[in-house]
PDB file of C-alpha atoms in Angstrom:
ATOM      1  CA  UNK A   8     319.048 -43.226-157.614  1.00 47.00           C
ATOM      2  CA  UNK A   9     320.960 -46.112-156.221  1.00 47.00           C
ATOM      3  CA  UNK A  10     321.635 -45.850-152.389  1.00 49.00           C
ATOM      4  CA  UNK A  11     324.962 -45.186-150.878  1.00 53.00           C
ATOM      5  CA  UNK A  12     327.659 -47.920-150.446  1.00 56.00           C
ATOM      6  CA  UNK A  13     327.827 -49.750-146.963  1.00 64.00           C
ATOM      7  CA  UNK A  14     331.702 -50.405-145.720  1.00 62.00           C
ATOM      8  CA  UNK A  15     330.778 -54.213-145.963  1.00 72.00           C
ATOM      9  CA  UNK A  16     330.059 -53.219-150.119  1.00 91.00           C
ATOM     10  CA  UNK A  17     333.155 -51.717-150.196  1.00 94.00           C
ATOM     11  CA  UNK A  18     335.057 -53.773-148.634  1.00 94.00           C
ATOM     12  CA  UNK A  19     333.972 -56.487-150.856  1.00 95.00           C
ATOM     13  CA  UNK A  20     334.536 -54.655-154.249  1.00 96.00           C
ATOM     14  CA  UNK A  21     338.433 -53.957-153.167  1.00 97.00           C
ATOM     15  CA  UNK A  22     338.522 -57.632-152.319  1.00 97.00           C
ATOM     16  CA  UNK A  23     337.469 -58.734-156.113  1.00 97.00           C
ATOM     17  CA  UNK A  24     339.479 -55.807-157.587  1.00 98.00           C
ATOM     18  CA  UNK A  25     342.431 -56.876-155.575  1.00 98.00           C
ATOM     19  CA  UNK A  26     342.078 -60.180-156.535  1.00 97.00           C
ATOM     20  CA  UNK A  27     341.513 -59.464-159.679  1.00 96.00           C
ATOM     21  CA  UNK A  28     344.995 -57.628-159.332  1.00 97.00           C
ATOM     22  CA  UNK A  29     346.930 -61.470-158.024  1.00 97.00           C
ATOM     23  CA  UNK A  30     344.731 -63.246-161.195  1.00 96.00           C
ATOM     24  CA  UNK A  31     346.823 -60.888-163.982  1.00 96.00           C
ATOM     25  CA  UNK A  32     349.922 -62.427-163.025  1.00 95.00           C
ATOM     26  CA  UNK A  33     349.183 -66.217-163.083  1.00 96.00           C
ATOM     27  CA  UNK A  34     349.521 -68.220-166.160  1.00 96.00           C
ATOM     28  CA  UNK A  35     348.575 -71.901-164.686  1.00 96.00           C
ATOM     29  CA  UNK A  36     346.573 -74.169-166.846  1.00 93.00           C
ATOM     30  CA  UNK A  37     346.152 -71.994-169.782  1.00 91.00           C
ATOM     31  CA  UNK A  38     345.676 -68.455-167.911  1.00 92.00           C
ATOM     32  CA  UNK A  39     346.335 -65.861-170.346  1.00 88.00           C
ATOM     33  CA  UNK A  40     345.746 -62.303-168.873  1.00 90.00           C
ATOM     34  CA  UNK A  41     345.347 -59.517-170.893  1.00 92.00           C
ATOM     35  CA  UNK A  42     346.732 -55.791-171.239  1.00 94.00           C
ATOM     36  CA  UNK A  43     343.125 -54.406-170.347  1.00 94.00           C
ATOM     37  CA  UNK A  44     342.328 -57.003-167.740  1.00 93.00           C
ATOM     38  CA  UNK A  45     345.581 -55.081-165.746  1.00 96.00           C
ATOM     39  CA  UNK A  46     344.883 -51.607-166.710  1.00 96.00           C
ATOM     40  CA  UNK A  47     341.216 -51.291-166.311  1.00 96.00           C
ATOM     41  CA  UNK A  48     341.961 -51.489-162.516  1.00 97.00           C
ATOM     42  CA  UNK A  49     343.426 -48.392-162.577  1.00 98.00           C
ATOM     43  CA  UNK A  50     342.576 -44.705-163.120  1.00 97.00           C
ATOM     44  CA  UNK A  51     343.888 -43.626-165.912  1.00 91.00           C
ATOM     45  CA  UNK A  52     347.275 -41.964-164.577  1.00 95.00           C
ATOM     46  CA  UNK A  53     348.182 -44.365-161.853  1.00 97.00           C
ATOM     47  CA  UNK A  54     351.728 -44.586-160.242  1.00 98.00           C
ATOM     48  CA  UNK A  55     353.346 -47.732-159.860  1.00 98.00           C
ATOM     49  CA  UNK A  56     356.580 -47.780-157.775  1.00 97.00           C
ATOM     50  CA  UNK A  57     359.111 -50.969-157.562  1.00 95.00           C
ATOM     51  CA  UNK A  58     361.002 -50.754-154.903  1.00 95.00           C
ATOM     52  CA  UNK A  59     364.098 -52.939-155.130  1.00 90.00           C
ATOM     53  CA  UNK A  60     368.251 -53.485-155.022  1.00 88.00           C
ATOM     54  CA  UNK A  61     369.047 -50.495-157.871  1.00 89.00           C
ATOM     55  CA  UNK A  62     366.321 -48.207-156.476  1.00 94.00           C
ATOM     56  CA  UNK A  63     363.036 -47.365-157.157  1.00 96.00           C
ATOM     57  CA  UNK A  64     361.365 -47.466-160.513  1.00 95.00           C
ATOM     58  CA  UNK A  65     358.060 -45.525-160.859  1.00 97.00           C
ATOM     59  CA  UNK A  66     355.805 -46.577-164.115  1.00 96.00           C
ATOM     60  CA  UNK A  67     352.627 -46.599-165.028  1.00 97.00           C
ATOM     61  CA  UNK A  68     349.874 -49.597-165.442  1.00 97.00           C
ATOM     62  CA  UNK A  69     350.975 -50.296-169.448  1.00 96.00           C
ATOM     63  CA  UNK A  70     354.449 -49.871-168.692  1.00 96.00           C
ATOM     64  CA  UNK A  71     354.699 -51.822-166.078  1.00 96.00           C
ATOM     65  CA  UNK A  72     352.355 -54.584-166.857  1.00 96.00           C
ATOM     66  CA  UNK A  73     353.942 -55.423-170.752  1.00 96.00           C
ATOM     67  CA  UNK A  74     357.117 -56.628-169.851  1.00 95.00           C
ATOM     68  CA  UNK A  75     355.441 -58.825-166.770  1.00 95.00           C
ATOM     69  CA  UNK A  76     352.605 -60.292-169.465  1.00 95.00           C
ATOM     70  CA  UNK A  77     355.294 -61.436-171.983  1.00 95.00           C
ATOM     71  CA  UNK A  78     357.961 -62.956-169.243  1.00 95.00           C
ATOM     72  CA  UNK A  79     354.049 -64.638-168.507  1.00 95.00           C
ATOM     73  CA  UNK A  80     353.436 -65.881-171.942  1.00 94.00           C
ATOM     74  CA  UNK A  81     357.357 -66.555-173.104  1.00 94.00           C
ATOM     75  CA  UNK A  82     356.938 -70.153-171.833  1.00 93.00           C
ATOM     76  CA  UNK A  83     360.093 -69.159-169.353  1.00 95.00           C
ATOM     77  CA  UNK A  84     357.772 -68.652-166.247  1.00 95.00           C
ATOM     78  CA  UNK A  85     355.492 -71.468-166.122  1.00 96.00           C
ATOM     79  CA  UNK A  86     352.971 -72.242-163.622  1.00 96.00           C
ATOM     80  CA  UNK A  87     353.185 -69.024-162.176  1.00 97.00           C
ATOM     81  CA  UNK A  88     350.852 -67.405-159.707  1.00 97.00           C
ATOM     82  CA  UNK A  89     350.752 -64.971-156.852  1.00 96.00           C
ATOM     83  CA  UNK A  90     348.305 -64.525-153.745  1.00 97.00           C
ATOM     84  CA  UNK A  91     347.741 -62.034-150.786  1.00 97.00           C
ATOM     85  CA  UNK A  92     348.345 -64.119-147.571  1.00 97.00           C
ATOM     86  CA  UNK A  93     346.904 -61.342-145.635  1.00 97.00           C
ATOM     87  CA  UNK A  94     345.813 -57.978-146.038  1.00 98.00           C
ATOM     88  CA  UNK A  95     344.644 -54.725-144.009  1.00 98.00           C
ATOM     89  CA  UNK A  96     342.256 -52.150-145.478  1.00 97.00           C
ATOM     90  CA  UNK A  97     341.235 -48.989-144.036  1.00 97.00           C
ATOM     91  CA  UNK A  98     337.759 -47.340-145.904  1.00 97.00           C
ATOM     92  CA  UNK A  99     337.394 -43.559-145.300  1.00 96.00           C
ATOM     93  CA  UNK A 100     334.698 -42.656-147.509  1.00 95.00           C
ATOM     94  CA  UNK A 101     335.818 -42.917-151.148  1.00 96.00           C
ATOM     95  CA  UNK A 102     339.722 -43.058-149.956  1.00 97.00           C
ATOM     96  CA  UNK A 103     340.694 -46.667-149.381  1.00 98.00           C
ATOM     97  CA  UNK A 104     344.295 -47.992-148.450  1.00 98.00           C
ATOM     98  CA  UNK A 105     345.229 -51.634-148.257  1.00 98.00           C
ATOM     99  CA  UNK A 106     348.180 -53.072-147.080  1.00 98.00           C
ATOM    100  CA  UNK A 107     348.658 -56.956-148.838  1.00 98.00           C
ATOM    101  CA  UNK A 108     351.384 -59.230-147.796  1.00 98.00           C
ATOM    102  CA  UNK A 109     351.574 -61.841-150.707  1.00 98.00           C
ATOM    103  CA  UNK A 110     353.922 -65.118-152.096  1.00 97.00           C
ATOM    104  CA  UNK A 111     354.134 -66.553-155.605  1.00 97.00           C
ATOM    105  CA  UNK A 112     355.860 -69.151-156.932  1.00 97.00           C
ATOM    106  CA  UNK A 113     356.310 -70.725-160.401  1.00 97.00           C
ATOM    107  CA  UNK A 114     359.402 -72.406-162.639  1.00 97.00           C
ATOM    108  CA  UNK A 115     361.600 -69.773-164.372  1.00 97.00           C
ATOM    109  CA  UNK A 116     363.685 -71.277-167.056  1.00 97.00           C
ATOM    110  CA  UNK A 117     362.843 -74.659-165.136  1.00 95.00           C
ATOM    111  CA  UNK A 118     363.956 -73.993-162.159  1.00 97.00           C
ATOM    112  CA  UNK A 119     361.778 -72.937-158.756  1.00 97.00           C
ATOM    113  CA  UNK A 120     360.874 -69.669-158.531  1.00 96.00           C
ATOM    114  CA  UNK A 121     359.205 -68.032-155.209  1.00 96.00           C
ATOM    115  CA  UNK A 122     359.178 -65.218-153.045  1.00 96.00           C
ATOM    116  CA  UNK A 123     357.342 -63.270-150.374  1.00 97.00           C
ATOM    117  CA  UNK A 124     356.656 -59.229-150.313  1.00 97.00           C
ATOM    118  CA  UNK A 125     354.326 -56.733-149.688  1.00 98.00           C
ATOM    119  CA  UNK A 126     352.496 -54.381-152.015  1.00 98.00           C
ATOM    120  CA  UNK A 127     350.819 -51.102-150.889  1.00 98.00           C
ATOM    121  CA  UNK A 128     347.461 -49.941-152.566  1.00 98.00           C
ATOM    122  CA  UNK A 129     346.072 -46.570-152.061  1.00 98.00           C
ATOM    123  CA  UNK A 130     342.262 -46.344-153.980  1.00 98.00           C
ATOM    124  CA  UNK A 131     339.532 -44.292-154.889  1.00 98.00           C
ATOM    125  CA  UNK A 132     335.842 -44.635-155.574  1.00 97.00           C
ATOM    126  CA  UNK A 133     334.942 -43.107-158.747  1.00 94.00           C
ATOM    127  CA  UNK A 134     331.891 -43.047-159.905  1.00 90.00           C
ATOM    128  CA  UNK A 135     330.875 -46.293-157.491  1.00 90.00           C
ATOM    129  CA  UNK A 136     333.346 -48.129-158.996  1.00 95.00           C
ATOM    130  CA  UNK A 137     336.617 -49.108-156.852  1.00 97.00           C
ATOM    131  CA  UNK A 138     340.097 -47.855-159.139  1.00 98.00           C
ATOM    132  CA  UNK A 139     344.059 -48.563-157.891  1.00 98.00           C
ATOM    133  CA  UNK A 140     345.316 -45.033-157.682  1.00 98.00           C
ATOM    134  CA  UNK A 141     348.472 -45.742-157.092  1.00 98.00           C
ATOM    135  CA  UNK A 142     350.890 -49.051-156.237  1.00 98.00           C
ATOM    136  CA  UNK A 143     354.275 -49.540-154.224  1.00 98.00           C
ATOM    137  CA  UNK A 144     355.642 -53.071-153.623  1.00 95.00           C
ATOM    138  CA  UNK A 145     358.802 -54.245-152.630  1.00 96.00           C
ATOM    139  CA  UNK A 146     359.804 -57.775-152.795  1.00 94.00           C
ATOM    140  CA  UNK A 147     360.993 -59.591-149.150  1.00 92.00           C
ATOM    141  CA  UNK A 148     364.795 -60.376-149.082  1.00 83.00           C
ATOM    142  CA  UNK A 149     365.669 -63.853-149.186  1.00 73.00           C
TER     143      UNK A 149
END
C-alpha cells in the first residue's frame, strides 16, 4: 500500500500538470502538442469557461482544445508559447484550487501577438493522480 501524499507531493504534481497545461499551447521549434496530451489532464467531463467581450463560452477539453491545436499547427501562429508568471494554490485534501496569472506571445499572420490574463483551476485527486476539474480564464484588457 503506498503511503499517503504529503502537501509538498502535491503541490509538486499540480506544478507538472499545470505546466504541462502552458506546454499544449506552444509550437516553438517544432512543438507539436497533441489532442490527448490536452485532454488527459482532465476528468473526463471537465468545464472549460472563456470569459471574454461576447460573453462566456463554456466547452469541454476536445472542444475547446481542437480549434486552439490547428490555429497552432496552421503556420498562422508561429513561435507561440504561454507561461504562468505567478500562481497561488490552496491543497485541502484531494480539492485543490490554483489561481495562475500568465503571458504569451507569438506572430499571428506575422505580426506580434501577446497578452496577459489569468486562468482559474479548480482540481481533484483521483485515484493519486492530480485531474483539471474544471477551467475559467479570461484574457487581461489591453
Amino acid at each position: 500500500m503506498n503511503p499517503p501524499a504529503t502537501a509538498t507531493d502535491d503541490a509538486g504534481q499540480i506544478d507538472t500538470l499545470i505546466a504541462r497545461f502552458f506546454a499544449v499551447f506552444d509550437n516553438r521549434d517544432g512543438r507539436i502538442a497533441t489532442v490527448d496530451s490536452f485532454t488527459s489532464l482532465f476528468v473526463s467531463n471537465a468545464c472549460i469557461a472563456s470569459h471574454g467581450a461576447g460573453g462566456i463560452k463554456l466547452e469541454g477539453p476536445l472542444a475547446f482544445v481542437e480549434p486552439r491545436l490547428a490555429l497552432l499547427r496552421s503556420g498562422r501562429l508561429q513561435t507561440f508559447h504561454e507561461w504562468e508568471t505567478s500562481h497561488q494554490t490552496e491543497i485541502i485534501g484531494t480539492l485543490a484550487s490554483r489561481r495562475a496569472c500568465y503571458r504569451k506571445q507569438g506572430l499571428l499572420d506575422g505580426r506580434d501577438y501577446a497578452g496577459t490574463g489569468t486562468k482559474f483551476f479548480q482540481l481533484a485527486r483521483l485515484e493519486g493522480a492530480w485531474r483539471i476539474v474544471s477551467l475559467s480564464w479570461i484574457d487581461d484588457t489591453p
